[in-house]
Tab-separated table of C-alpha atoms in Angstrom:
chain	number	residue	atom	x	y	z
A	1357	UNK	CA	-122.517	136.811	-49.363
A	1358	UNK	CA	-120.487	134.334	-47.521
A	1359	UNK	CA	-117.207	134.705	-46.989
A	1360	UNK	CA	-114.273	132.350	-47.975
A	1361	UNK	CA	-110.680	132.374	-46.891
A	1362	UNK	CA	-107.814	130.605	-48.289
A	1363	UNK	CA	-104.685	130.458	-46.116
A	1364	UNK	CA	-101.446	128.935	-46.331
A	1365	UNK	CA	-100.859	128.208	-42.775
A	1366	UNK	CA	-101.264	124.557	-41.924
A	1367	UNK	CA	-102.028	125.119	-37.688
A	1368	UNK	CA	-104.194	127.012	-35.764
A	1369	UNK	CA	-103.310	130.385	-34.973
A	1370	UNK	CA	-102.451	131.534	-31.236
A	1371	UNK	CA	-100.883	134.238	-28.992
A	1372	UNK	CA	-97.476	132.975	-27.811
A	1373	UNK	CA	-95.319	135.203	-24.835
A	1374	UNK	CA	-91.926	136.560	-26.470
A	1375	UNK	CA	-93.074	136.261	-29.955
A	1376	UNK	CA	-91.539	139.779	-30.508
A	1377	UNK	CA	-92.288	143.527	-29.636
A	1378	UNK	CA	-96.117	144.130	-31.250
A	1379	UNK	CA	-96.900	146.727	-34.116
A	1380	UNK	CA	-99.852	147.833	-34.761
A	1381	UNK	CA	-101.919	146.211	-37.856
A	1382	UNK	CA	-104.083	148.498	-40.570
A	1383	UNK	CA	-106.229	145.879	-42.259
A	1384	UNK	CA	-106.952	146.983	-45.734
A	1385	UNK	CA	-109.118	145.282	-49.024
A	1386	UNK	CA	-107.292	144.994	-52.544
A	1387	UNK	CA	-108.598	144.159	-55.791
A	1388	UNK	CA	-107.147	141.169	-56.952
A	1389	UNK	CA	-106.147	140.561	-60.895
A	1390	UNK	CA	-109.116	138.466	-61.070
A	1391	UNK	CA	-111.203	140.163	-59.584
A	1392	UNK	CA	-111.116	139.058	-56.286
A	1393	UNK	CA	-111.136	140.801	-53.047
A	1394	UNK	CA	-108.367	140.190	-51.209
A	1395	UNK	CA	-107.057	140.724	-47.687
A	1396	UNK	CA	-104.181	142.608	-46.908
A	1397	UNK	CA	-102.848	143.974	-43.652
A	1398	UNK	CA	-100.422	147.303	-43.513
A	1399	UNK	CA	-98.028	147.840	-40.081
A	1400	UNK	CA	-96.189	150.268	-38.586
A	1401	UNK	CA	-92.909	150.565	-38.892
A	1402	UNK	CA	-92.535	154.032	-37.118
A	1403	UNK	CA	-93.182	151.397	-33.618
A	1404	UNK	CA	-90.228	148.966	-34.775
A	1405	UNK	CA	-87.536	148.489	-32.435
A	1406	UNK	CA	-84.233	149.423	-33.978
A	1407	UNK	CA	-82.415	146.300	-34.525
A	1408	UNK	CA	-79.225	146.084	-32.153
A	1409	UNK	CA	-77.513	144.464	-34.486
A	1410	UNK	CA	-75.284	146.716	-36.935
A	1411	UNK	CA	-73.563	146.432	-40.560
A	1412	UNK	CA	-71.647	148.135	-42.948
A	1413	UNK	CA	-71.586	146.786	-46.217
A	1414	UNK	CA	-69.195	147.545	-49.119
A	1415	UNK	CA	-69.912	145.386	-51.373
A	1416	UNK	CA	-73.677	143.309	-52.104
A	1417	UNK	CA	-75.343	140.687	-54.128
A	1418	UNK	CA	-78.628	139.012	-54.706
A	1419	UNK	CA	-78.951	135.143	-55.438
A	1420	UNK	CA	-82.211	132.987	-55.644
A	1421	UNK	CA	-82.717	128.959	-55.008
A	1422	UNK	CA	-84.296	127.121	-53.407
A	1423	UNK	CA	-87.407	129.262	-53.284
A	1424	UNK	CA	-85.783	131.824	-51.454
A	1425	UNK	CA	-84.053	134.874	-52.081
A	1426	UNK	CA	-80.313	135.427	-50.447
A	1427	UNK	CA	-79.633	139.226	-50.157
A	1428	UNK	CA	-75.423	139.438	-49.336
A	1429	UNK	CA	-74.036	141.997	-47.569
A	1430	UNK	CA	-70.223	142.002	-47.541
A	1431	UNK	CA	-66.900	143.601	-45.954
A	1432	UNK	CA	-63.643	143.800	-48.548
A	1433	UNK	CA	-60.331	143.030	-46.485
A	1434	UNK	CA	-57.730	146.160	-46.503
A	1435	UNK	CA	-55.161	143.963	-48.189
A	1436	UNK	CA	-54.765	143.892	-52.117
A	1437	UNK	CA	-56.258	140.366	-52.135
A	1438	UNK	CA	-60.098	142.053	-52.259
A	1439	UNK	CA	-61.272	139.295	-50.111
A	1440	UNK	CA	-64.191	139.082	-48.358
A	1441	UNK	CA	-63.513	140.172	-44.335
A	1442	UNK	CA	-67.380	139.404	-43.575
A	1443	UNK	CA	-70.517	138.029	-44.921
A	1444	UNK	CA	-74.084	139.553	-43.622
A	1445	UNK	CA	-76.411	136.941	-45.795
A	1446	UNK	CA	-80.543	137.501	-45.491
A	1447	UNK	CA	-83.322	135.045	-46.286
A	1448	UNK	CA	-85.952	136.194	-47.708
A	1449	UNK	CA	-89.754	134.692	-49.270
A	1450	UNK	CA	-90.661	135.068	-52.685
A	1451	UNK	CA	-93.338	136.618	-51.004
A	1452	UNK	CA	-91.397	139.408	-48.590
A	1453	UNK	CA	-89.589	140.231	-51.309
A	1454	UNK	CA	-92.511	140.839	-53.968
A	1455	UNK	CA	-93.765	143.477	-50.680
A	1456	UNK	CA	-90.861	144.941	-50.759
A	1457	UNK	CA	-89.903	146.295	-54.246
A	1458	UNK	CA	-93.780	147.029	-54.493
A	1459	UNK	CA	-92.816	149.868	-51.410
A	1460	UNK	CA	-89.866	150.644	-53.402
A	1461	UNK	CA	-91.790	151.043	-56.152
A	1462	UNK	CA	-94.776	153.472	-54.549
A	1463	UNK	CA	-91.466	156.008	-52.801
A	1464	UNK	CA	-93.127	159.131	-54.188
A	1465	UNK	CA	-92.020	163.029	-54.472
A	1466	UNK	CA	-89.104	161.691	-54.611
A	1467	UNK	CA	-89.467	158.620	-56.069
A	1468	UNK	CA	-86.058	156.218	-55.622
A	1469	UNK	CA	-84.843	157.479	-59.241
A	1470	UNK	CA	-85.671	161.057	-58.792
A	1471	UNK	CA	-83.946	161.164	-55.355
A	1472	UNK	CA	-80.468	159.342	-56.802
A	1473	UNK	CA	-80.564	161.424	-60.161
A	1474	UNK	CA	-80.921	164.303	-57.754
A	1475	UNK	CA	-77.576	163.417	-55.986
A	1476	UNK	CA	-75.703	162.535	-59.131
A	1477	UNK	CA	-75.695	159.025	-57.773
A	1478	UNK	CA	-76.220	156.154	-60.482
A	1479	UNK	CA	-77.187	152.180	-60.330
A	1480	UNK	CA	-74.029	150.015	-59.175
A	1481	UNK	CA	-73.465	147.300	-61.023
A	1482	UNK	CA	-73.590	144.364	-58.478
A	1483	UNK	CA	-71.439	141.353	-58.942
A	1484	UNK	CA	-72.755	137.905	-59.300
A	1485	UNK	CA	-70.135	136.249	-57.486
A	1486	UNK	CA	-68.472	138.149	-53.862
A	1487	UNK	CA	-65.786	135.132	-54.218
A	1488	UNK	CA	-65.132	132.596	-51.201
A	1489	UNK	CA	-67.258	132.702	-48.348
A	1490	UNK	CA	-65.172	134.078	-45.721
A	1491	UNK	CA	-64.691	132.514	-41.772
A	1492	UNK	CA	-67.327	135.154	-40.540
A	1493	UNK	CA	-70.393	134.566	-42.157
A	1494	UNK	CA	-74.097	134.523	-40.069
A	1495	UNK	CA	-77.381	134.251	-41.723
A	1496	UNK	CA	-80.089	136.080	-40.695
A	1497	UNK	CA	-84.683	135.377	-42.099
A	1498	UNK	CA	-86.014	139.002	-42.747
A	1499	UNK	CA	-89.517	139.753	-44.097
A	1500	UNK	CA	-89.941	142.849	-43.573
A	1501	UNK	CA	-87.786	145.958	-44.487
A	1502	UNK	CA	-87.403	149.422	-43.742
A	1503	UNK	CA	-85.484	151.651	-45.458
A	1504	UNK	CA	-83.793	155.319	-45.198
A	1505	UNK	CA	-82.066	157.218	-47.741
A	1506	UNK	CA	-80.044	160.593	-47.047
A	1507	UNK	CA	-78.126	161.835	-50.211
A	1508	UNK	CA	-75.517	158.978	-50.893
A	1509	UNK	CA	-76.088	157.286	-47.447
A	1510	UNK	CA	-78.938	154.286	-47.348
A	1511	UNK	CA	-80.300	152.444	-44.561
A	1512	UNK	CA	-82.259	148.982	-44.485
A	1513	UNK	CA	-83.529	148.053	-40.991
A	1514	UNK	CA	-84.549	144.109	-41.482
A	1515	UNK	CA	-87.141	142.619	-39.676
A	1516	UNK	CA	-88.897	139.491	-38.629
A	1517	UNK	CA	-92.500	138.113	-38.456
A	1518	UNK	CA	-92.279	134.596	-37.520
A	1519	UNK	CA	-95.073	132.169	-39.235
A	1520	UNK	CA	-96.629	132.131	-35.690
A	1521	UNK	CA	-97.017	135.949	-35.667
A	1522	UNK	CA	-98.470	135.641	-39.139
A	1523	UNK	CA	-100.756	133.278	-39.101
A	1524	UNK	CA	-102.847	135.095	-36.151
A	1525	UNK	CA	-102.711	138.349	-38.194
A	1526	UNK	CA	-105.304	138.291	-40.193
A	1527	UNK	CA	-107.366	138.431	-37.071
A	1528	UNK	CA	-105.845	140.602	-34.829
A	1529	UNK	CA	-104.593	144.263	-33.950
A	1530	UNK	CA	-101.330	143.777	-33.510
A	1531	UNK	CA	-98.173	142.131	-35.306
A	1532	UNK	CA	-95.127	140.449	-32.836
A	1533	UNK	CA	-91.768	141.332	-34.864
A	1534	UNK	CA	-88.354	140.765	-34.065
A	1535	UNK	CA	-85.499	143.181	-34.866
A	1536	UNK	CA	-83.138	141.493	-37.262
A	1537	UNK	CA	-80.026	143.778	-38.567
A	1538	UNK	CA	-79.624	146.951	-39.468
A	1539	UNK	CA	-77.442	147.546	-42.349
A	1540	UNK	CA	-75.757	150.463	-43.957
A	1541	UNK	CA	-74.664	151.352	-47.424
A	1542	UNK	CA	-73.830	153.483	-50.063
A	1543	UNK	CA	-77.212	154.553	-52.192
A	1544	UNK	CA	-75.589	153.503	-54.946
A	1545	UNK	CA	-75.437	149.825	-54.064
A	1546	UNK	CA	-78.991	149.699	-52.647
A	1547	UNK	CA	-80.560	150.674	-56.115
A	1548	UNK	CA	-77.913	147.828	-57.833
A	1549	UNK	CA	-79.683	145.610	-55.441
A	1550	UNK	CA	-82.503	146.718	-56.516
A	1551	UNK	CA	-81.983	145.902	-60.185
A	1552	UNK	CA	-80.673	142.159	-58.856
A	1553	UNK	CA	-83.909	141.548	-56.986
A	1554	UNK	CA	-86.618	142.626	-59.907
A	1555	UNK	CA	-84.656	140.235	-62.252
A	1556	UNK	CA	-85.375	137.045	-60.109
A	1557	UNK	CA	-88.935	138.058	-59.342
A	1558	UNK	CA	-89.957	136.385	-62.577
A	1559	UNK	CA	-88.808	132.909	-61.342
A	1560	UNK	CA	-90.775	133.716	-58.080
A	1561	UNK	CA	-93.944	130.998	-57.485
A	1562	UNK	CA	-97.509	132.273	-57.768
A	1563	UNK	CA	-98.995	132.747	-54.247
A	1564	UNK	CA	-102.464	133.259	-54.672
A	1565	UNK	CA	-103.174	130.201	-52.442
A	1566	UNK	CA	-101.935	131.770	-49.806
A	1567	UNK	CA	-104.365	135.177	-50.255
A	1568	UNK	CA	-106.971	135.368	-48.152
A	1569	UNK	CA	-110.410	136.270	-50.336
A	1570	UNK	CA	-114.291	136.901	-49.521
């Protein structure tokens, strides 16, 4: 049978010096919707750096345009005001984020549900709007996240695979990532978060194009 790939990258792929810190790459085979075979690769995360870079957030929302997906992470000020103090605010593909509620959605024994009714800790309701966008604000691209829960505590370690790194995947052992940000927050939030991001996945585009088949 000959073999046909479909890719989305539009250069040739190559090893570059300081890409990032290599993981190591578990290529896998899917069945596809339509019955297609698809290619799919699985990393590492246990090898990740941690990211240097550190967060608290109190407060979080989720917005979509532009064909990408802006996860906020914010800090209230101590005054009565409520304003914001700081704004964390991640990039994300329609595509990273589609990966990463799928891992949220295969957390088994306990599953994300189980483990927060377990801990008497329930959905927060996320607000649409964190008001003006305070003084310190950075943006960070992530496609790639790990995440930690403990009780009421969560973790998300974000991570980056540049288009470089990705695009010489598909035929290699290893995956160059860079250590974004590592943010912490109440479990709570994370699963509101949650909720945001699976009701924009609808308005995601179709990527099939960019699914490599045989």
């Amino acid at each position: 049978m000959s073999k046909q790939q479909k890719h989305g990258q539009v250069m040739r792929a190559f090893q570059r010096q300081g890409e990032g810190v290599p993981i190591d790459i578990v290529h896998q085979t899917a069945l596809s919707t339509d019955g297609t075979t698809v290619a799919v690769i699985g990393i590492n995360l246990a090898q990740a750096p941690v990211p240097d870079r550190r967060y608290v957030a109190e407060v979080g929302t989720v917005n979509y345009s532009d064909e990408t997906l802006k996860v906020m992470f914010g800090q209230r000020k101590m005054s009565p005001s409520g304003m914001l103090r700081s704004l964390v605010v991640v990039h994300m593909s329609p595509r990273a984020v589609r990966q990463f509620l799928a891992s949220v959605e295969q957390m088994q024994k306990p599953s994300l549900s189980e483990l927060m009714q377990k801990v008497g800790v329930k959905h927060e309701k996320v607000d649409a709007d964190l008001g003006e966008e305070p003084e310190q604000t950075v943006a960070f691209a992530a496609n790639i996240v790990a995440v930690a829960i403990s009780g009421r505590e969560a973790c998300l370690d974000f991570y980056h695979a540049s288009s470089f790194a990705m695009a010489n995947a598909i035929n290699s052992k290893k995956l160059p990532i860079d250590a974004v940000v590592r943010v912490d927050l109440r479990t709570g939030l994370f699963g509101g978060l949650i909720d945001e991001m699976k009701k924009f996945e609808s308005k995601f585009p179709r990527e099939a194009e960019e699914e490599a088949t045989v």
